[in-house]
Coordinates of C-alpha atoms in Angstrom, one line a residue:
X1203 CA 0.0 0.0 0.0
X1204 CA 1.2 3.6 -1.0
X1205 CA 2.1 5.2 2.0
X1206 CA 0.3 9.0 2.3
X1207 CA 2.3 12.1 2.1
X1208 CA 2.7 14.0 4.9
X1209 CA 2.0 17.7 5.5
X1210 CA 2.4 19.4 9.0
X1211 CA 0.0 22.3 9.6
X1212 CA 1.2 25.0 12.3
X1213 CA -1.7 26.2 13.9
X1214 CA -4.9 24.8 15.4
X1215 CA -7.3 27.4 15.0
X1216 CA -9.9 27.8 12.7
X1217 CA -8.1 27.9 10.0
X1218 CA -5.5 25.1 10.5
X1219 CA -8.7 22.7 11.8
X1220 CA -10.6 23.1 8.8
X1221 CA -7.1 22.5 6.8
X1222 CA -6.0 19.7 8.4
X1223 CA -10.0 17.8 8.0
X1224 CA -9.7 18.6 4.7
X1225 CA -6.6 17.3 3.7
X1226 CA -6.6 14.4 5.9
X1227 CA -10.1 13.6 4.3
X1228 CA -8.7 14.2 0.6
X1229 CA -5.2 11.5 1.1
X1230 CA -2.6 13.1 2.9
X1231 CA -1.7 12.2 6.9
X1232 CA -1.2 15.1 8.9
X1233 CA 0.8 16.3 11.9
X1234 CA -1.3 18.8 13.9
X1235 CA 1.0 21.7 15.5
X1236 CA 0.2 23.8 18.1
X1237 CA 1.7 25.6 21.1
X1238 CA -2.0 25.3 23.5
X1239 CA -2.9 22.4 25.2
X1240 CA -6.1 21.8 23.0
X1241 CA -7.2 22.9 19.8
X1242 CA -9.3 25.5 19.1
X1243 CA -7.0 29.0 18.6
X1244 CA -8.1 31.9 20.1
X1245 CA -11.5 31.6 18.5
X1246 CA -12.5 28.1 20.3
X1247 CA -10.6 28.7 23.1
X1248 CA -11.9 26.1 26.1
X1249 CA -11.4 26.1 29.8
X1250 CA -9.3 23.6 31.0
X1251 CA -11.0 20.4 31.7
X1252 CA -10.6 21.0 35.8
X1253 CA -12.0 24.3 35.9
X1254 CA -16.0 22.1 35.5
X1255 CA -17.2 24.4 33.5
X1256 CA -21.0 23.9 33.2
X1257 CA -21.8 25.5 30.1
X1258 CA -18.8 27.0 27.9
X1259 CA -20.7 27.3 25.0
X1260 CA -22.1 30.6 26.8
X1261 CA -18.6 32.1 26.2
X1262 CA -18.5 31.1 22.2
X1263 CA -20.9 31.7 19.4
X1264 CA -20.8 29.2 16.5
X1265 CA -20.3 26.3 18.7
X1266 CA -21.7 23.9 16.6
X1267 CA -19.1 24.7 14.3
X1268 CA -16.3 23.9 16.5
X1269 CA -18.7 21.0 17.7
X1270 CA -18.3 20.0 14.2
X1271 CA -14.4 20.3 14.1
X1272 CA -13.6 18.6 17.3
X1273 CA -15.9 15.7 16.5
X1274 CA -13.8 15.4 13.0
X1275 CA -10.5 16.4 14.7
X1276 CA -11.2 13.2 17.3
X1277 CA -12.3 10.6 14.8
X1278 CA -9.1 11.4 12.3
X1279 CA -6.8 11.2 14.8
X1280 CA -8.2 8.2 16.5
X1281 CA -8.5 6.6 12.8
X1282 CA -4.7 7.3 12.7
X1283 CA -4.7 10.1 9.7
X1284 CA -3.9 13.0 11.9
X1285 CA -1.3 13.2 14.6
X1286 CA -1.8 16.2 16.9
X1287 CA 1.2 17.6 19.0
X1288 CA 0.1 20.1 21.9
X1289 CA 2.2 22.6 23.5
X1290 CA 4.6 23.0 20.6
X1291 CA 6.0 26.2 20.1
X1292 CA 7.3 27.0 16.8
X1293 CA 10.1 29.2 16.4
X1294 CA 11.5 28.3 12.6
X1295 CA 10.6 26.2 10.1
X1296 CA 13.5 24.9 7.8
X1297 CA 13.4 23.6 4.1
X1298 CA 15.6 21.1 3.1
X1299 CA 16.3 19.2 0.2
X1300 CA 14.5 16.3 1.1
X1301 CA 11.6 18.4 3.3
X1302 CA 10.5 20.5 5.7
X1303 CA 11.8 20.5 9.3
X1304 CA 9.8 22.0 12.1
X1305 CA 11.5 23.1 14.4
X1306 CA 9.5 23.7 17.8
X1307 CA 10.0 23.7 21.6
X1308 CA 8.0 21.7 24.2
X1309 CA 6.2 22.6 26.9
X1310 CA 5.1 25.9 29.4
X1311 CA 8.7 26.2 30.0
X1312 CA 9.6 26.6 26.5
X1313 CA 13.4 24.9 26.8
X1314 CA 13.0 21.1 25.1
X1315 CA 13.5 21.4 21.5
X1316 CA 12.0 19.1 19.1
X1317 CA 11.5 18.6 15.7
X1318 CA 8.8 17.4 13.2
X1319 CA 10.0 16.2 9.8
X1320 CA 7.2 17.0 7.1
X1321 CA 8.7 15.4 3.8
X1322 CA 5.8 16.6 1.6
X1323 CA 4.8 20.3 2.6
X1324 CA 4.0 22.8 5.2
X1325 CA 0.6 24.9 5.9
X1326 CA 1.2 28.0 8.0
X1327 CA -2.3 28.8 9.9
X1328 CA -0.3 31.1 12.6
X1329 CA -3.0 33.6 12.9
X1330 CA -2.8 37.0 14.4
X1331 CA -2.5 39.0 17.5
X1332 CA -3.4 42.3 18.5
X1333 CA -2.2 46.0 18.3
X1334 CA -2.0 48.2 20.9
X1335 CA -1.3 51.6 20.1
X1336 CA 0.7 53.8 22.9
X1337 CA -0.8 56.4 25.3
X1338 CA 0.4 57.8 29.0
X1339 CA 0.1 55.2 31.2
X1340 CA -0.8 52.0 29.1
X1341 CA 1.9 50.1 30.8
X1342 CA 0.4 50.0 34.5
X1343 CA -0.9 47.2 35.7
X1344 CA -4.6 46.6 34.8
X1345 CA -4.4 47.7 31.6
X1346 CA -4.6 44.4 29.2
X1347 CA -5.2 44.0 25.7
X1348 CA -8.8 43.1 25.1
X1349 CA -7.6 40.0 23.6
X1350 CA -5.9 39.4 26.6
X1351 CA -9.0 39.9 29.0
X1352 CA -11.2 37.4 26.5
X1353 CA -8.9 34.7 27.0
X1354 CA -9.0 35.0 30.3
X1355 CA -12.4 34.9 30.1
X1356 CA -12.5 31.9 27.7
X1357 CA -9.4 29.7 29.1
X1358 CA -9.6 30.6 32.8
X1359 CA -13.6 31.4 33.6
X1360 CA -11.7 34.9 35.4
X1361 CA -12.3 38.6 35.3
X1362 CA -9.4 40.8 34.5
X1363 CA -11.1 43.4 37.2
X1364 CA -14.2 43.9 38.7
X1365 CA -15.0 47.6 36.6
X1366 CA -14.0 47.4 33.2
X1367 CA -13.8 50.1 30.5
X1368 CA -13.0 48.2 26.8
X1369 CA -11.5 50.7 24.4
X1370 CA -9.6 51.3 21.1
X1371 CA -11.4 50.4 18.0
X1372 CA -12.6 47.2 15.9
X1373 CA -15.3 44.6 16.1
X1374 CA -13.1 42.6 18.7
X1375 CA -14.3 45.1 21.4
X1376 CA -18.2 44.3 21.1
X1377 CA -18.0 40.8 21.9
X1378 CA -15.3 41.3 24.7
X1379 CA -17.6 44.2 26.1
X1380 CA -20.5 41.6 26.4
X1381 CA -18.6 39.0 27.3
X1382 CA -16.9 40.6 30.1
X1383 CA -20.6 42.0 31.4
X1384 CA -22.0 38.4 31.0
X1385 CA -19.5 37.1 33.5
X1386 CA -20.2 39.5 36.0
X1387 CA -17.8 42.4 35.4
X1388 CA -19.5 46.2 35.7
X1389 CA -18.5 47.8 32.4
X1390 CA -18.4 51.2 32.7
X1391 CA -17.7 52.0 29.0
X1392 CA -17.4 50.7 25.7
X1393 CA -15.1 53.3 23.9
X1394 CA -14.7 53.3 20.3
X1395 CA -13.0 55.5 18.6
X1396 CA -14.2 55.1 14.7
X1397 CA -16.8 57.9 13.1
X1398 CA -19.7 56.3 12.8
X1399 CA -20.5 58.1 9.7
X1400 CA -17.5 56.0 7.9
X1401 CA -20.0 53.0 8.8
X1402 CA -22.9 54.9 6.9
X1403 CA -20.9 55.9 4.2
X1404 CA -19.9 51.7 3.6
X1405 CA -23.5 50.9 4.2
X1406 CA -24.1 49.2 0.6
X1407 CA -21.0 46.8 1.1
X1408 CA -21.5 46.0 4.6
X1409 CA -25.0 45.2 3.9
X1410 CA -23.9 42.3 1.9
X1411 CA -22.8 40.2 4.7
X1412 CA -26.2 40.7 6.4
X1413 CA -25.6 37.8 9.1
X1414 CA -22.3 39.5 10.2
X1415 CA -24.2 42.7 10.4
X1416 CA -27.0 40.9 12.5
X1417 CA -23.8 39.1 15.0
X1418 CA -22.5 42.9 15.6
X1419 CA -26.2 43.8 16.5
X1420 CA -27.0 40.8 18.5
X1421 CA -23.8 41.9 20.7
X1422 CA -25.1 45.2 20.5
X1423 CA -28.1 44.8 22.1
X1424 CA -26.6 42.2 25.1
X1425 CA -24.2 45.8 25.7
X1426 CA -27.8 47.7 26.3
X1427 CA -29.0 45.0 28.4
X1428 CA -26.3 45.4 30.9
X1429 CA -26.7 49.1 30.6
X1430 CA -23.2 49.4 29.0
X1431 CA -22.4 53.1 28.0
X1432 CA -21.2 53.1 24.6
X1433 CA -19.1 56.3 23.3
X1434 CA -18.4 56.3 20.1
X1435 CA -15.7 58.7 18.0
X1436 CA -14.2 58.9 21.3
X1437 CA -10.6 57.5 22.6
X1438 CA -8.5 57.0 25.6
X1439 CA -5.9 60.0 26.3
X1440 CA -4.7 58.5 29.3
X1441 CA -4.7 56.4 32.2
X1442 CA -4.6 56.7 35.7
X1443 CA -3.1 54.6 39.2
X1444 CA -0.2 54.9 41.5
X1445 CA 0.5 51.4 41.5
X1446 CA -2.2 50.1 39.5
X1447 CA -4.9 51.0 37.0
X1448 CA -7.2 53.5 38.7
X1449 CA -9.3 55.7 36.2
X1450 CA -8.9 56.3 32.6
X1451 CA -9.6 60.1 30.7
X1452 CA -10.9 59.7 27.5
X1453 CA -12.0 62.3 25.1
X1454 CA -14.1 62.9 22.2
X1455 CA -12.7 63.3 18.6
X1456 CA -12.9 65.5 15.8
X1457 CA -13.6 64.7 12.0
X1458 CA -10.2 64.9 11.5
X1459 CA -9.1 62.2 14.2
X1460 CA -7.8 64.7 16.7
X1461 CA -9.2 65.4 20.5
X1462 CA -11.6 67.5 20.7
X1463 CA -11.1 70.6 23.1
X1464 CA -13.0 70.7 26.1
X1465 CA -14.6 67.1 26.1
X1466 CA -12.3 65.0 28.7
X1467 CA -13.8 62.8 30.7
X1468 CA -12.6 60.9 33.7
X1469 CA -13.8 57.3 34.3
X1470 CA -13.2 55.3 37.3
X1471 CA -12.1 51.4 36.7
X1472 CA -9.1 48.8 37.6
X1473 CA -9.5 47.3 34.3
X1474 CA -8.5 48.7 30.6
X1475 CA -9.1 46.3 28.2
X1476 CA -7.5 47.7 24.9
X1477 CA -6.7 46.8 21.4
X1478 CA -6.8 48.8 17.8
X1479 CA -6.8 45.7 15.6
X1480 CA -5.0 42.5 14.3
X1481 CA -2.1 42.1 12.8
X1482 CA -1.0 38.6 10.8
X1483 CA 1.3 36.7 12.2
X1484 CA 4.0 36.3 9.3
X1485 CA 7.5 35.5 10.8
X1486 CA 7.5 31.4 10.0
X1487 CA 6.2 32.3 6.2
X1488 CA 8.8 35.5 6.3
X1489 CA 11.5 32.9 7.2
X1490 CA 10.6 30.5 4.4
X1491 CA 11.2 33.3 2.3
X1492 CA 7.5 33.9 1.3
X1493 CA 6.6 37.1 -0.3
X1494 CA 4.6 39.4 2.3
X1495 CA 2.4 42.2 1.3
X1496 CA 2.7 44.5 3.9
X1497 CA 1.7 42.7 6.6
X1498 CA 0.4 39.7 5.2
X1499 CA 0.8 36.5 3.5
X1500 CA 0.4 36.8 -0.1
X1501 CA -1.6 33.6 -1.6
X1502 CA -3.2 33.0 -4.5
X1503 CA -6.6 31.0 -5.6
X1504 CA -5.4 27.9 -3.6
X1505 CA -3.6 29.9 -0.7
X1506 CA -0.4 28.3 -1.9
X1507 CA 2.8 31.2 -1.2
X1508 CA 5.2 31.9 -3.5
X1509 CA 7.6 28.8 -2.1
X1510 CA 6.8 25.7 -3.8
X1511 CA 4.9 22.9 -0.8
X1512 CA 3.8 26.1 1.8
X1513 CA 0.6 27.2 2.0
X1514 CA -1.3 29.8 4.1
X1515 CA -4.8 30.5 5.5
X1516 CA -6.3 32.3 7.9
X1517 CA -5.1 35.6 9.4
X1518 CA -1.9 34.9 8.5
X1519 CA -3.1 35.7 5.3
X1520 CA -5.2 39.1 6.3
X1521 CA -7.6 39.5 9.0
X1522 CA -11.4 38.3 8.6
X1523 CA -12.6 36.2 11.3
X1524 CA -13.2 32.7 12.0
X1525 CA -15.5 32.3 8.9
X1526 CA -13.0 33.4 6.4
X1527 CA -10.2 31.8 8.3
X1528 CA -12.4 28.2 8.0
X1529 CA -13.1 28.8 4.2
X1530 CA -9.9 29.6 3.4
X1531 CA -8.5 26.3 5.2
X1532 CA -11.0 24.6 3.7
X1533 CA -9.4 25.5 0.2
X1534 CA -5.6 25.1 1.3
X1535 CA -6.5 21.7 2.8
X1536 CA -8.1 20.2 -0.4
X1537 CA -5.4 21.9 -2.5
X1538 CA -2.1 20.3 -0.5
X1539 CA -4.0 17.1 -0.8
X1540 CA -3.9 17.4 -4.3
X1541 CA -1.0 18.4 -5.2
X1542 CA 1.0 16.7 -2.8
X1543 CA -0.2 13.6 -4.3
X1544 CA 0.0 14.5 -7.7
X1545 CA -3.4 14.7 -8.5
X1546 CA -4.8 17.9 -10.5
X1547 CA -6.5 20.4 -8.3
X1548 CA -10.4 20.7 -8.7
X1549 CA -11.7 24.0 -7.8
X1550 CA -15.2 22.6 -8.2
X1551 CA -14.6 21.0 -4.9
X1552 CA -14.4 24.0 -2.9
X1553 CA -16.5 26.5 -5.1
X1554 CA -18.9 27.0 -1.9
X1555 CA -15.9 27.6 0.4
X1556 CA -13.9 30.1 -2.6
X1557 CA -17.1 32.1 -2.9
X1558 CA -17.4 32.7 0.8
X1559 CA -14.0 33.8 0.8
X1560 CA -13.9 36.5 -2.0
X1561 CA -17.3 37.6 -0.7
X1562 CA -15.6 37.7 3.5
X1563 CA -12.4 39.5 1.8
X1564 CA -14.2 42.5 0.4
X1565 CA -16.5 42.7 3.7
X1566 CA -13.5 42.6 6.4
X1567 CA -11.3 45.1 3.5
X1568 CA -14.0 47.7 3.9
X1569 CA -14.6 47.0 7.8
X1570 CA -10.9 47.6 7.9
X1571 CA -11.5 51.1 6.5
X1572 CA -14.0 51.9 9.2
X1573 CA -12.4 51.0 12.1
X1574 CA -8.8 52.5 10.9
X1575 CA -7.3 54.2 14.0
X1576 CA -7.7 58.1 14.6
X1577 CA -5.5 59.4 11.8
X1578 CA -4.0 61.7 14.5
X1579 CA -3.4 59.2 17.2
X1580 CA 0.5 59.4 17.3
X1581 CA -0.5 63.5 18.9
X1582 CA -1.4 61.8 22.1
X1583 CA 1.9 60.2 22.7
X1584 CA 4.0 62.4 24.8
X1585 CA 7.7 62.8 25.0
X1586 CA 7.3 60.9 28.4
X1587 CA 5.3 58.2 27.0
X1588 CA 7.3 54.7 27.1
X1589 CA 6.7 53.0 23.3
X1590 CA 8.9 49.8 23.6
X1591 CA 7.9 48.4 26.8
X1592 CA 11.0 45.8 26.4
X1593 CA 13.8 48.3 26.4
X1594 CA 11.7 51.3 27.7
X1595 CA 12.3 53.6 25.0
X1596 CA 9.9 56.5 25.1
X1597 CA 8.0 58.7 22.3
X1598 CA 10.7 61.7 22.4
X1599 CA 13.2 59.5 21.9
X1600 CA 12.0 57.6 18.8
X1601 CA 10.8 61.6 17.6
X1602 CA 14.4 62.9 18.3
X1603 CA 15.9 60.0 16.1
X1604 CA 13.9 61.3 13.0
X1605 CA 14.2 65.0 13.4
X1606 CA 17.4 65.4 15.1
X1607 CA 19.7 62.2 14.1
X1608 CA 18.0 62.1 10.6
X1609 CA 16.3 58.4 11.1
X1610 CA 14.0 57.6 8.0
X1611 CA 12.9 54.1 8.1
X1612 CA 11.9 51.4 11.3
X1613 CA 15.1 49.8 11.0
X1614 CA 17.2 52.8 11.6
X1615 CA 15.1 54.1 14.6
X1616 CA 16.0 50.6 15.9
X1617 CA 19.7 50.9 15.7
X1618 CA 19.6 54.3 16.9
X1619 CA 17.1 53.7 19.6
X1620 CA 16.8 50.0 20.8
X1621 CA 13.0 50.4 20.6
X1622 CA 12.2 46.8 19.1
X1623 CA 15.3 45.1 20.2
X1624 CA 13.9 44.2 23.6
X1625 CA 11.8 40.4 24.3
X1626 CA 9.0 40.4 21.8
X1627 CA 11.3 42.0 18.9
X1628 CA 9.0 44.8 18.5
X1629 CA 5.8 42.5 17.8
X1630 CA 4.3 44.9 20.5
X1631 CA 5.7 48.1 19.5
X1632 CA 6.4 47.7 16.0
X1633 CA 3.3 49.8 14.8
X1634 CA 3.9 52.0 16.9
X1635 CA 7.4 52.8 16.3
X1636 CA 6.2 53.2 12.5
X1637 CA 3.6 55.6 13.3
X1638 CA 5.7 58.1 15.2
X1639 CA 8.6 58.1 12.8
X1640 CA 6.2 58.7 9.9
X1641 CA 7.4 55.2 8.2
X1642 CA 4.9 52.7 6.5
X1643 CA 3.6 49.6 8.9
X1644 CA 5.5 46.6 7.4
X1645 CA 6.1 42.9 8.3
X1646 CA 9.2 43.3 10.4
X1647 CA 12.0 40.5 9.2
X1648 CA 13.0 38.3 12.2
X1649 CA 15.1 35.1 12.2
X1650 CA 12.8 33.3 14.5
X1651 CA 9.2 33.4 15.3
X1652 CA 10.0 33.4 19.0
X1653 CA 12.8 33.7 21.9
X1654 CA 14.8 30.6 21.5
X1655 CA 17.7 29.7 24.3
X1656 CA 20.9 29.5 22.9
X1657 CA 21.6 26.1 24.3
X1658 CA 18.7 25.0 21.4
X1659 CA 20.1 26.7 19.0
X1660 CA 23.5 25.2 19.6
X1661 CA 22.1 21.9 19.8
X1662 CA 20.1 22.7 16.4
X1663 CA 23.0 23.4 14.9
X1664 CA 24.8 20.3 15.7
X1665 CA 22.1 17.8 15.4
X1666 CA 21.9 14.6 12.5
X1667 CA 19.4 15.9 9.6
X1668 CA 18.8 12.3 9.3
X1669 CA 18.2 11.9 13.0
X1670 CA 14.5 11.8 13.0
X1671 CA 12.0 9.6 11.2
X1672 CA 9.4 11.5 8.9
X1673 CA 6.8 13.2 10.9
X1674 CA 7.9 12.3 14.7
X1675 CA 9.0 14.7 16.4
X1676 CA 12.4 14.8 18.4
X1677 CA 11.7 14.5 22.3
X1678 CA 8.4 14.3 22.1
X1679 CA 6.4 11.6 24.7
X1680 CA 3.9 10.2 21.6
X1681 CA 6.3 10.4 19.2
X1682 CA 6.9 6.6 19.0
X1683 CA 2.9 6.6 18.6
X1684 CA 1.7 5.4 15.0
X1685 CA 0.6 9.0 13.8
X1686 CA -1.6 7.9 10.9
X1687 CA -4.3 6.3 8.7
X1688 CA -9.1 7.6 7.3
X1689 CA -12.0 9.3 5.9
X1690 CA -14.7 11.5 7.8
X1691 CA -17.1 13.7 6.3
X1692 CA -17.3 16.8 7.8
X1693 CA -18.4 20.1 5.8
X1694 CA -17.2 23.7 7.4
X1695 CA -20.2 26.0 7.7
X1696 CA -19.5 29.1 5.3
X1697 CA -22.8 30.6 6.2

């Protein structure tokens, strides 16, 4: 019997889910990579097991999606098609002649490296994470992203705080805002800073996704229910505490993007749950030497990349939601299946999940438009203000290495200022750092997709290419497991 090729997929969110069913399902035996204990992402992020949650379905909406792609998940991996490895934390992947190494390390601690051989081809469903745009006093404790303060919602059934106020700008704050009032917390503000006249003036294509327009409502009223005060076209110019988060000022904007005079409000809390978007995760595709538009992945019809056996899908890709991210595993799933084993693609076979896709790209595009940041944000960022939290670089010094050292792109504000160089190699402050040196926001290039001890990297470089069989991984307790072998209908819901 032909043996199936192999294809890893990094990521177990929606995206890499709905690309590994698909692919499994079509001929090829997958190796499931992920750095959480269970699948799910971000999106279908579960308590753990000991926590007895009653009902965790009240923290999610489309369950019975995720329903759908745990129950297929479970039966391909019992079957033996799909091998899933938890708590592996990517940091590089490596093509070689004869493959793809993955190159990943094990556990909380982060320390045991291991490797995953994937002969055939690689799918890179790395998702996003969130940007935080600076302001005077963001870095006291209490203030979280509101990424942050779902997942501790989601994972660990706890409120950030007891008062909340959720602010920045992008549909990531409404369910978060509920969310957090659901489980008990006061909110005392939803604070959004995008004109809603930028909504009105996108009305015809917003209206054609009418069910996404309906979930934004159906969060909008839960908000009204808890008696939520929404202020809209406003932001947060500050934030309060001695030792901790306090109270927060925010303050109305003009049409231009810039505070308003005289409108300054003070709000009490010990909770700011912020964020101003998503941003792609791109470093594993950047270090394949995939070509990156901006900030993104750049596929084409069958989210191949420009490096022949990678694909991509999902946020990694450009930011749309679970929906698009399942629709376009969906299509990069059945596509490696194909082509990895020499079959000729048929794009009849995902017609339904291509057409959701084009049709979620041009909604999420123009939502993008509405909820850009104030144009005039960078104003609010005083000299004092630190930027890169890691090396504690503040706003006048990143301004003084563009108008007094003569700095003109990110990478020479870096050299000249360390802002970047700290622990999360600018992931945090990266857009930041752009914005108040004038520079366009671009996909930083980094040699590794996280911190990696030396001692790993010493080892990596010493280590037997030939060391590991196809598709085990090095260290790893189930390695000596037999990974594979099945066929399981389940459709993703595009609706």
């Amino acid at each position: 019997m032909t043996e199936r090729p192999h294809l890893a997929v990094i990521g177990a969110g929606p995206a890499g889910l709905a690309a590994t069913l698909a692919a499994a399902r079509y001929g090829l035996r997958v190796t499931l990579i992920d750095a959480a204990p269970e699948a799910g992402g971000q999106f279908y992020r579960q308590p753990a097991a000991g926590l007895g949650a009653r009902r965790p379905q009240a923290l999610h909406h489309q369950w019975r999606s995720w329903q759908r792609l745990r129950e297929g998940l479970d039966r391909h991996i019992a079957a033996g098609h799909v091998h899933h490895l938890r708590d592996h934390h990517v940091w590089f992947v490596e093509r070689r002649p004869e493959g793809f190494t993955v190159h990943a390390l094990l556990g909380p601690e982060q320390e045991r490296p291991v490797e995953v051989r994937a002969a055939a081809g690689v799918l890179l469903a790395t998702g996003g994470y969130e940007k935080v745009l600076p302001f005077s006093g963001w870095t006291l404790p209490g203030v979280v992203t509101a990424g942050g303060a779902q997942a501790m919602l989601k994972g660990g059934l706890v409120l950030p705080g007891r008062t909340a106020v959720v602010a920045g700008t992008g549909p990531l704050l409404l369910p978060v805002a509920a969310g957090l009032a659901a489980a008990g917390a006061r909110v005392a503000a939803l604070v959004e800073s995008a004109d809603p006249r930028s909504f009105v003036r996108r009305s015809p294509a917003l209206a054609a996704r009418p069910a996404k327009l309906a979930e934004g409502a159906g969060y909008a009223a839960r908000l009204v229910r808890h008696r939520v005060r929404t202020l809209v076209h406003h932001t947060v110019v500050e934030a309060h505490g001695d030792r901790r988060l306090e109270a927060v000022t925010v303050a109305a904007l003009d049409a231009e993007g810039r505070v308003r005079p005289r409108t300054r409000r003070r709000i009490d809390c010990d909770t700011l749950a912020v964020g101003h978007g998503m941003l792609p995760h791109s470093d594993l595709a950047l270090g394949l030497g995939c070509r990156v538009d901006g900030v993104a992945v750049h596929v084409d019809d069958e989210q191949r990349t420009d490096v022949p056996g990678v694909w991509a899908a999902g946020e990694a890709t450009g930011i749309g939601g679970a929906v698009l991210a399942l629709a376009e595993g969906h299509i990069a799933g059945r596509s490696a299946a194909a082509r990895l084993s020499g079959a000729a693609p048929d794009p009849n076979g995902w017609a339904g999940a291509a057409g959701a896709r084009a049709d979620l790209r041009r909604f999420f595009a123009t939502l993008d438009e509405a909820y850009a940041p104030p144009a005039h944000w960078a104003e609010q960022v005083t000299d004092d203000t630190v930027v890169c939290r890691c090396e504690e670089v503040t706003g006048g010094t990143i301004r003084r290495a563009v108008t007094e050292l003569g700095a003109a792109d990110v990478r020479t504000v870096k050299l000249l200022t360390r802002a970047g160089m700290g622990w999360c190699q600018g992931r945090v402050c990266g857009p930041a750092v752009a914005g108040l040196a004038g520079c366009p926001e671009t996909a930083a290039r980094r040699p590794f997709a996280r911190p990696v001890p030396l001692g790993v990297l010493a080892r990596a470089g010493r280590d037997d290419p030939e060391a590991d069989p196809d598709g085990e991984s090095n260290g790893d307790p189930e390695a000596d497991a037999d990974p594979y072998d099945v066929d399981v209908d389940v459709d993703v819901d595009h609706q």
